[in-house]
Amino acid sequence: MPASITRTIFTTLFFSSIFIASPVVAQTFTACNPLNRTDCPHCPALSTNHTFDFLTSTAGPTWNTTAGALVYSEYNGAQFTIADRGDAPTTQTNFYIFGGEVEVWMKAATGQGVISSIVLQSDDLDEVDWEILGGNETFVESNYFGKGNTTSYDRAIWHPVKFTPQDDFHNYTTRWTQEEIEWFIDGASVRVLKYEEANGGKNFPQTPMNVRLGIWAGGDEDNDPEIVKWAGGKTDYSKGPYTMSIKSARVKDYSMGKEYVYGDMTGSWESIKIVPGNSTIEKQLNAPPPLTASQRWNKLSPGARIGIGSVIGVTAIALIILAGIYCVRQRKAGRQERAMADLALENERRELDAYQMRMAKGGFAVSSREVEGGRF
């Protein structure tokens, strides 16, 4: 056994004497368990290696926010925040890997009882975890489960770190094959689990898994007291909000195919069928971005450009002619309106002059129009 692993185990025994048990209840669930049903949906395969950049986007439609809401920042990436009781923002992939690597750049959340998590999980509840406690600045935890077996909690190992996980981003990587699982922190291996070490392979995670990133309050007062103890104590929401940040996630699928199918209800890796064909997820991820207007123009043939230019030129000339005709008509209409206004003004001036002359001669102050109308 490597010396680094031996040191980690001794450290784990010491740390476990402080925290006693480790009942990890992460944000995990399954909509259809293939161990109990034969009609569960097939698992879409990633079938490639891809880096999801949370600094510039929401990582695209291949991720699904299953709880809460995420905020995205060009400096800190995806923000998972607990502001009130019940908050547990989580996102997971719409694809699965069957063996592979998951590399996440994460800054853990602060806060007593607050858990920042990176989880690989299958539909039959195989699980591989990273979990970091908000109140623990010197250790991070790796863990695993097989088929949802929680009869014992002796699988977690606490790894000492020389940095504060809540202060800056660090690289947490999991490498998973059918023979072993290896955990890395900033590129350094900190744990290796062999297939036979997981209860003779019965508890070894071995079925297609998706990736889940999330934050939850293990220290919520409604949780089991052992969970609260493992999480480091009760969570004080008044001191929040508490935020976990993810810059990027690289996911590599070691298998190649369109999708993964459970061949029976055993949950063994041998029972998994790889459906041949092209992965729709891979096609979606590798699809080129839509062309810009200038790129579409540059792709046109010279003849097409000349044709389009001619149409645009003729259209522009026609618009100029129409605009000129409109202006001429408007100018003519304006002259007619001005002439009518001048005539009305001249009539009013003459009427005023006649009125003033009658007044000067002692006549009534009535207009000639009223006299002609027969009112007097």
CSV table of C-alpha atoms in Angstrom, one decimal:
chain,number,residue,atom,x,y,z
A,1,MET,CA,0.0,0.0,0.0
A,2,PRO,CA,1.5,3.5,-0.9
A,3,ALA,CA,2.8,5.4,2.0
A,4,SER,CA,0.5,8.4,1.3
A,5,ILE,CA,-2.5,6.1,1.5
A,6,THR,CA,-1.2,4.6,4.8
A,7,ARG,CA,-0.9,8.1,6.3
A,8,THR,CA,-4.3,9.0,5.1
A,9,ILE,CA,-5.8,5.9,6.8
A,10,PHE,CA,-4.1,6.7,10.1
A,11,THR,CA,-5.3,10.3,9.8
A,12,THR,CA,-8.8,9.0,9.1
A,13,LEU,CA,-8.8,6.9,12.3
A,14,PHE,CA,-7.8,9.9,14.3
A,15,PHE,CA,-10.4,12.2,12.6
A,16,SER,CA,-13.1,9.6,13.0
A,17,SER,CA,-12.5,9.5,16.8
A,18,ILE,CA,-13.6,13.2,16.7
A,19,PHE,CA,-16.6,12.9,14.4
A,20,ILE,CA,-17.5,9.3,15.3
A,21,ALA,CA,-19.8,8.0,12.4
A,22,SER,CA,-20.1,9.5,9.0
A,23,PRO,CA,-23.7,9.1,7.8
A,24,VAL,CA,-23.3,10.8,4.4
A,25,VAL,CA,-26.7,11.7,3.0
A,26,ALA,CA,-25.9,13.8,-0.1
A,27,GLN,CA,-28.3,15.1,-2.6
A,28,THR,CA,-28.8,11.7,-4.2
A,29,PHE,CA,-31.9,10.0,-5.6
A,30,THR,CA,-33.0,7.8,-8.5
A,31,ALA,CA,-36.2,8.2,-10.5
A,32,CYS,CA,-36.1,4.5,-11.6
A,33,ASN,CA,-34.0,1.8,-10.0
A,34,PRO,CA,-33.0,-1.0,-12.5
A,35,LEU,CA,-32.6,-3.4,-9.6
A,36,ASN,CA,-36.4,-3.2,-9.0
A,37,ARG,CA,-37.8,-2.5,-12.5
A,38,THR,CA,-37.1,-3.6,-16.1
A,39,ASP,CA,-38.6,-0.6,-17.8
A,40,CYS,CA,-36.2,2.1,-16.7
A,41,PRO,CA,-35.0,4.6,-19.4
A,42,HIS,CA,-31.7,3.9,-21.1
A,43,CYS,CA,-28.7,5.9,-20.0
A,44,PRO,CA,-27.5,8.4,-22.7
A,45,ALA,CA,-23.7,8.0,-23.1
A,46,LEU,CA,-21.3,10.9,-23.1
A,47,SER,CA,-18.8,8.8,-25.2
A,48,THR,CA,-16.2,11.6,-25.3
A,49,ASN,CA,-14.0,13.9,-23.2
A,50,HIS,CA,-15.4,17.4,-22.7
A,51,THR,CA,-14.7,20.4,-20.4
A,52,PHE,CA,-17.7,22.4,-19.3
A,53,ASP,CA,-16.8,26.1,-18.6
A,54,PHE,CA,-19.1,27.6,-16.0
A,55,LEU,CA,-17.3,31.0,-16.2
A,56,THR,CA,-18.7,31.8,-19.6
A,57,SER,CA,-22.0,30.0,-19.7
A,58,THR,CA,-24.5,27.7,-18.0
A,59,ALA,CA,-22.5,24.7,-19.4
A,60,GLY,CA,-25.3,24.1,-21.9
A,61,PRO,CA,-28.4,21.9,-22.1
A,62,THR,CA,-26.5,18.8,-21.1
A,63,TRP,CA,-26.8,19.9,-17.5
A,64,ASN,CA,-30.1,20.0,-15.6
A,65,THR,CA,-30.7,22.0,-12.4
A,66,THR,CA,-32.7,19.6,-10.3
A,67,ALA,CA,-33.1,21.7,-7.2
A,68,GLY,CA,-32.9,25.5,-6.4
A,69,ALA,CA,-31.4,28.0,-8.8
A,70,LEU,CA,-27.8,28.8,-9.8
A,71,VAL,CA,-26.2,32.2,-10.5
A,72,TYR,CA,-23.3,32.5,-12.9
A,73,SER,CA,-20.3,34.8,-12.6
A,74,GLU,CA,-17.4,35.5,-15.0
A,75,TYR,CA,-15.1,35.4,-12.0
A,76,ASN,CA,-16.5,32.5,-9.8
A,77,GLY,CA,-18.5,30.5,-12.3
A,78,ALA,CA,-21.6,28.7,-11.1
A,79,GLN,CA,-22.8,29.8,-7.7
A,80,PHE,CA,-24.6,27.3,-5.4
A,81,THR,CA,-26.1,29.3,-2.5
A,82,ILE,CA,-27.9,28.4,0.7
A,83,ALA,CA,-29.7,31.5,2.0
A,84,ASP,CA,-32.6,29.9,3.9
A,85,ARG,CA,-33.6,26.6,5.3
A,86,GLY,CA,-34.5,24.1,2.6
A,87,ASP,CA,-32.1,25.6,0.0
A,88,ALA,CA,-30.1,22.9,-1.7
A,89,PRO,CA,-29.2,24.0,-5.3
A,90,THR,CA,-28.0,21.1,-7.4
A,91,THR,CA,-27.2,20.4,-11.0
A,92,GLN,CA,-26.6,17.1,-12.8
A,93,THR,CA,-25.6,15.9,-16.2
A,94,ASN,CA,-28.2,14.5,-18.7
A,95,PHE,CA,-25.6,12.0,-19.7
A,96,TYR,CA,-23.8,9.0,-18.1
A,97,ILE,CA,-20.3,7.7,-18.1
A,98,PHE,CA,-19.3,4.0,-17.8
A,99,GLY,CA,-15.9,4.3,-16.4
A,100,GLY,CA,-14.1,7.6,-16.8
A,101,GLU,CA,-12.7,10.7,-15.1
A,102,VAL,CA,-14.4,13.7,-13.5
A,103,GLU,CA,-12.3,16.7,-12.7
A,104,VAL,CA,-13.9,19.7,-11.0
A,105,TRP,CA,-12.4,23.1,-10.0
A,106,MET,CA,-14.3,24.0,-6.8
A,107,LYS,CA,-14.2,26.6,-4.0
A,108,ALA,CA,-16.2,25.1,-1.1
A,109,ALA,CA,-18.8,27.0,0.9
A,110,THR,CA,-18.2,28.3,4.4
A,111,GLY,CA,-20.7,27.7,7.2
A,112,GLN,CA,-21.0,25.2,10.0
A,113,GLY,CA,-22.9,22.1,8.8
A,114,VAL,CA,-22.8,23.2,5.1
A,115,ILE,CA,-21.7,20.5,2.7
A,116,SER,CA,-20.2,21.2,-0.7
A,117,SER,CA,-20.4,18.0,-2.8
A,118,ILE,CA,-19.2,16.4,-6.1
A,119,VAL,CA,-21.1,13.2,-6.7
A,120,LEU,CA,-21.1,10.4,-9.3
A,121,GLN,CA,-24.2,8.3,-9.0
A,122,SER,CA,-25.9,5.6,-11.0
A,123,ASP,CA,-29.6,4.8,-11.3
A,124,ASP,CA,-29.2,1.8,-9.0
A,125,LEU,CA,-27.5,4.0,-6.4
A,126,ASP,CA,-23.8,3.2,-6.9
A,127,GLU,CA,-22.1,6.4,-5.7
A,128,VAL,CA,-18.6,8.1,-5.6
A,129,ASP,CA,-18.3,11.3,-3.6
A,130,TRP,CA,-16.2,14.3,-2.7
A,131,GLU,CA,-17.7,16.2,0.3
A,132,ILE,CA,-16.2,19.3,2.0
A,133,LEU,CA,-17.6,20.6,5.3
A,134,GLY,CA,-18.0,24.4,5.5
A,135,GLY,CA,-16.7,24.4,9.1
A,136,ASN,CA,-13.7,22.3,8.4
A,137,GLU,CA,-10.7,24.1,7.0
A,138,THR,CA,-8.1,21.3,7.2
A,139,PHE,CA,-9.7,18.1,5.8
A,140,VAL,CA,-11.8,17.0,2.8
A,141,GLU,CA,-13.7,13.8,2.5
A,142,SER,CA,-13.9,11.0,-0.1
A,143,ASN,CA,-16.6,8.3,0.1
A,144,TYR,CA,-18.4,5.7,-1.9
A,145,PHE,CA,-21.5,3.5,-1.8
A,146,GLY,CA,-22.6,0.4,-3.6
A,147,LYS,CA,-26.3,-0.1,-4.5
A,148,GLY,CA,-27.4,2.4,-1.9
A,149,ASN,CA,-26.0,0.2,0.9
A,150,THR,CA,-25.9,2.3,4.1
A,151,THR,CA,-25.8,-0.5,6.6
A,152,SER,CA,-22.3,0.8,7.7
A,153,TYR,CA,-20.5,4.1,7.4
A,154,ASP,CA,-16.9,3.0,7.4
A,155,ARG,CA,-16.1,3.9,3.8
A,156,ALA,CA,-15.4,7.6,4.2
A,157,ILE,CA,-11.8,8.8,4.4
A,158,TRP,CA,-10.8,12.3,5.6
A,159,HIS,CA,-7.8,13.7,3.7
A,160,PRO,CA,-5.6,16.5,5.3
A,161,VAL,CA,-4.9,19.5,3.1
A,162,LYS,CA,-2.4,22.3,3.4
A,163,PHE,CA,-4.9,24.9,2.1
A,164,THR,CA,-8.2,26.3,3.1
A,165,PRO,CA,-10.8,24.7,0.8
A,166,GLN,CA,-13.2,27.6,1.4
A,167,ASP,CA,-10.7,30.3,0.4
A,168,ASP,CA,-9.8,29.4,-3.2
A,169,PHE,CA,-10.4,27.0,-6.1
A,170,HIS,CA,-8.8,23.6,-6.1
A,171,ASN,CA,-8.9,20.6,-8.3
A,172,TYR,CA,-10.9,17.5,-7.2
A,173,THR,CA,-10.6,14.6,-9.6
A,174,THR,CA,-12.0,11.1,-9.6
A,175,ARG,CA,-10.7,8.3,-11.9
A,176,TRP,CA,-13.0,5.3,-12.2
A,177,THR,CA,-12.4,1.9,-13.9
A,178,GLN,CA,-13.9,-1.5,-13.3
A,179,GLU,CA,-10.8,-2.5,-11.3
A,180,GLU,CA,-10.4,0.6,-9.0
A,181,ILE,CA,-11.4,4.1,-8.1
A,182,GLU,CA,-8.7,6.8,-7.4
A,183,TRP,CA,-9.2,10.2,-5.9
A,184,PHE,CA,-6.9,13.2,-6.6
A,185,ILE,CA,-6.5,16.6,-5.0
A,186,ASP,CA,-4.7,19.2,-7.1
A,187,GLY,CA,-3.2,16.4,-9.2
A,188,ALA,CA,-1.9,14.3,-6.2
A,189,SER,CA,-3.4,10.9,-5.6
A,190,VAL,CA,-4.9,10.7,-2.1
A,191,ARG,CA,-6.8,7.4,-2.2
A,192,VAL,CA,-7.2,4.2,-4.2
A,193,LEU,CA,-10.1,1.7,-3.8
A,194,LYS,CA,-9.7,-1.7,-5.3
A,195,TYR,CA,-12.7,-3.7,-6.6
A,196,GLU,CA,-12.2,-6.5,-4.1
A,197,GLU,CA,-11.8,-4.1,-1.2
A,198,ALA,CA,-15.4,-3.0,-1.5
A,199,ASN,CA,-17.0,-6.1,0.2
A,200,GLY,CA,-15.5,-8.4,-2.4
A,201,GLY,CA,-16.8,-6.1,-5.2
A,202,LYS,CA,-20.5,-6.2,-4.0
A,203,ASN,CA,-20.2,-2.5,-2.9
A,204,PHE,CA,-17.9,-1.4,-5.6
A,205,PRO,CA,-19.6,1.3,-7.9
A,206,GLN,CA,-19.7,-0.3,-11.3
A,207,THR,CA,-22.8,0.8,-13.2
A,208,PRO,CA,-23.2,3.9,-15.5
A,209,MET,CA,-23.1,7.1,-13.5
A,210,ASN,CA,-24.0,10.8,-14.1
A,211,VAL,CA,-22.4,13.8,-12.4
A,212,ARG,CA,-24.1,15.9,-9.7
A,213,LEU,CA,-22.8,19.1,-8.2
A,214,GLY,CA,-24.5,20.6,-5.2
A,215,ILE,CA,-24.6,22.1,-1.7
A,216,TRP,CA,-26.8,21.1,1.2
A,217,ALA,CA,-27.2,21.7,5.0
A,218,GLY,CA,-26.2,18.6,6.8
A,219,GLY,CA,-26.4,20.6,9.9
A,220,ASP,CA,-30.1,21.4,9.6
A,221,GLU,CA,-31.8,20.9,12.9
A,222,ASP,CA,-34.4,18.6,11.4
A,223,ASN,CA,-31.7,16.1,10.3
A,224,ASP,CA,-30.8,13.0,12.3
A,225,PRO,CA,-28.5,14.0,15.2
A,226,GLU,CA,-25.7,11.8,13.8
A,227,ILE,CA,-25.9,13.6,10.5
A,228,VAL,CA,-25.7,16.9,12.2
A,229,LYS,CA,-22.7,15.7,14.2
A,230,TRP,CA,-20.9,14.4,11.1
A,231,ALA,CA,-21.6,17.7,9.3
A,232,GLY,CA,-19.8,19.6,12.1
A,233,GLY,CA,-22.8,21.0,14.1
A,234,LYS,CA,-26.0,22.8,13.5
A,235,THR,CA,-26.2,25.3,10.6
A,236,ASP,CA,-26.9,28.9,11.6
A,237,TYR,CA,-28.8,30.4,8.6
A,238,SER,CA,-28.7,33.9,10.0
A,239,LYS,CA,-24.9,34.0,9.3
A,240,GLY,CA,-25.4,33.1,5.7
A,241,PRO,CA,-25.7,33.1,2.8
A,242,TYR,CA,-23.2,30.3,2.1
A,243,THR,CA,-22.0,29.8,-1.4
A,244,MET,CA,-20.1,27.0,-3.2
A,245,SER,CA,-18.5,28.0,-6.5
A,246,ILE,CA,-17.6,25.8,-9.6
A,247,LYS,CA,-15.4,27.2,-12.3
A,248,SER,CA,-15.3,24.1,-14.6
A,249,ALA,CA,-15.9,20.4,-14.8
A,250,ARG,CA,-14.1,18.1,-17.2
A,251,VAL,CA,-15.9,14.7,-17.8
A,252,LYS,CA,-14.3,11.8,-19.7
A,253,ASP,CA,-16.2,8.7,-20.6
A,254,TYR,CA,-14.0,5.6,-21.0
A,255,SER,CA,-16.7,3.7,-23.0
A,256,MET,CA,-17.9,4.4,-26.5
A,257,GLY,CA,-21.4,4.1,-27.7
A,258,LYS,CA,-24.9,5.6,-28.0
A,259,GLU,CA,-26.3,4.6,-24.6
A,260,TYR,CA,-26.0,2.2,-21.8
A,261,VAL,CA,-28.6,-0.4,-20.9
A,262,TYR,CA,-29.1,-2.7,-17.8
A,263,GLY,CA,-29.2,-6.2,-19.2
A,264,ASP,CA,-30.7,-7.7,-16.0
A,265,MET,CA,-31.5,-6.8,-12.4
A,266,THR,CA,-28.1,-7.8,-10.9
A,267,GLY,CA,-26.5,-4.4,-11.1
A,268,SER,CA,-23.1,-5.8,-12.1
A,269,TRP,CA,-20.8,-4.2,-14.6
A,270,GLU,CA,-20.9,-7.3,-16.7
A,271,SER,CA,-24.7,-6.9,-17.2
A,272,ILE,CA,-24.4,-3.5,-18.8
A,273,LYS,CA,-24.9,-3.4,-22.5
A,274,ILE,CA,-23.3,-0.7,-24.6
A,275,VAL,CA,-25.6,0.2,-27.5
A,276,PRO,CA,-23.4,0.8,-30.6
A,277,GLY,CA,-23.9,4.0,-32.5
A,278,ASN,CA,-23.1,7.7,-32.3
A,279,SER,CA,-23.8,9.5,-29.0
A,280,THR,CA,-26.4,12.2,-29.4
A,281,ILE,CA,-24.8,14.0,-26.4
A,282,GLU,CA,-21.4,14.0,-28.1
A,283,LYS,CA,-22.9,15.3,-31.3
A,284,GLN,CA,-24.6,18.1,-29.4
A,285,LEU,CA,-21.4,19.1,-27.5
A,286,ASN,CA,-19.3,19.0,-30.7
A,287,ALA,CA,-21.8,20.8,-32.9
A,288,PRO,CA,-20.2,24.0,-34.3
A,289,PRO,CA,-21.6,27.3,-33.0
A,290,PRO,CA,-24.0,29.2,-35.3
A,291,LEU,CA,-22.3,31.3,-37.9
A,292,THR,CA,-22.2,35.0,-37.6
A,293,ALA,CA,-23.5,37.3,-40.3
A,294,SER,CA,-20.0,38.0,-41.6
A,295,GLN,CA,-19.1,34.3,-41.6
A,296,ARG,CA,-22.2,33.5,-43.6
A,297,TRP,CA,-21.3,36.2,-46.1
A,298,ASN,CA,-17.8,35.0,-46.5
A,299,LYS,CA,-19.0,31.5,-47.2
A,300,LEU,CA,-21.0,32.7,-50.2
A,301,SER,CA,-19.6,32.3,-53.7
A,302,PRO,CA,-18.5,35.4,-55.6
A,303,GLY,CA,-21.5,35.1,-58.0
A,304,ALA,CA,-23.9,34.9,-55.1
A,305,ARG,CA,-22.3,38.0,-53.5
A,306,ILE,CA,-22.6,39.9,-56.8
A,307,GLY,CA,-26.2,38.9,-57.1
A,308,ILE,CA,-27.1,39.9,-53.6
A,309,GLY,CA,-25.2,43.2,-54.0
A,310,SER,CA,-27.1,43.9,-57.2
A,311,VAL,CA,-30.5,43.3,-55.5
A,312,ILE,CA,-29.5,45.5,-52.6
A,313,GLY,CA,-28.3,48.2,-55.0
A,314,VAL,CA,-31.5,48.2,-57.0
A,315,THR,CA,-33.6,48.1,-53.9
A,316,ALA,CA,-31.7,51.1,-52.5
A,317,ILE,CA,-32.2,53.1,-55.7
A,318,ALA,CA,-35.9,52.3,-55.8
A,319,LEU,CA,-36.2,53.4,-52.2
A,320,ILE,CA,-34.4,56.7,-53.0
A,321,ILE,CA,-36.7,57.3,-56.0
A,322,LEU,CA,-39.8,56.6,-53.8
A,323,ALA,CA,-38.5,58.9,-51.1
A,324,GLY,CA,-38.0,61.7,-53.7
A,325,ILE,CA,-41.5,61.3,-55.1
A,326,TYR,CA,-42.9,61.4,-51.5
A,327,CYS,CA,-40.9,64.6,-50.7
A,328,VAL,CA,-42.1,66.3,-53.9
A,329,ARG,CA,-45.7,65.4,-53.1
A,330,GLN,CA,-45.4,66.6,-49.6
A,331,ARG,CA,-43.8,69.8,-50.8
A,332,LYS,CA,-46.7,70.4,-53.3
A,333,ALA,CA,-49.3,69.7,-50.6
A,334,GLY,CA,-47.5,72.0,-48.3
A,335,ARG,CA,-47.7,74.9,-50.9
A,336,GLN,CA,-51.4,74.3,-51.3
A,337,GLU,CA,-52.0,74.4,-47.6
A,338,ARG,CA,-50.0,77.6,-47.3
A,339,ALA,CA,-52.0,79.3,-50.1
A,340,MET,CA,-55.3,78.4,-48.4
A,341,ALA,CA,-54.0,79.7,-45.1
A,342,ASP,CA,-52.8,83.0,-46.7
A,343,LEU,CA,-56.3,83.5,-48.4
A,344,ALA,CA,-58.1,83.0,-45.1
A,345,LEU,CA,-55.8,85.5,-43.4
A,346,GLU,CA,-56.4,88.0,-46.2
A,347,ASN,CA,-60.2,87.6,-45.7
A,348,GLU,CA,-59.9,88.1,-42.0
A,349,ARG,CA,-57.8,91.3,-42.6
A,350,ARG,CA,-60.3,92.8,-45.0
A,351,GLU,CA,-63.2,92.1,-42.5
A,352,LEU,CA,-61.2,93.7,-39.7
A,353,ASP,CA,-60.6,96.8,-41.9
A,354,ALA,CA,-64.3,97.1,-42.7
A,355,TYR,CA,-65.2,96.7,-39.1
A,356,GLN,CA,-62.8,99.5,-38.1
A,357,MET,CA,-64.3,101.8,-40.7
A,358,ARG,CA,-67.9,101.3,-39.5
A,359,MET,CA,-66.8,102.0,-35.9
A,360,ALA,CA,-65.1,105.2,-37.0
A,361,LYS,CA,-68.4,106.3,-38.7
A,362,GLY,CA,-70.5,105.4,-35.6
A,363,GLY,CA,-71.9,102.2,-37.1
A,364,PHE,CA,-72.8,99.0,-35.2
A,365,ALA,CA,-70.1,96.6,-34.5
A,366,VAL,CA,-71.4,93.9,-36.8
A,367,SER,CA,-69.8,92.3,-39.8
A,368,SER,CA,-71.0,92.6,-43.3
A,369,ARG,CA,-71.6,88.9,-43.3
A,370,GLU,CA,-74.2,89.3,-40.5
A,371,VAL,CA,-75.9,92.1,-42.3
A,372,GLU,CA,-76.1,90.2,-45.5
A,373,GLY,CA,-77.6,87.3,-43.5
A,374,GLY,CA,-80.6,89.4,-42.6
A,375,ARG,CA,-80.1,89.4,-38.8
A,376,PHE,CA,-80.5,93.3,-38.7
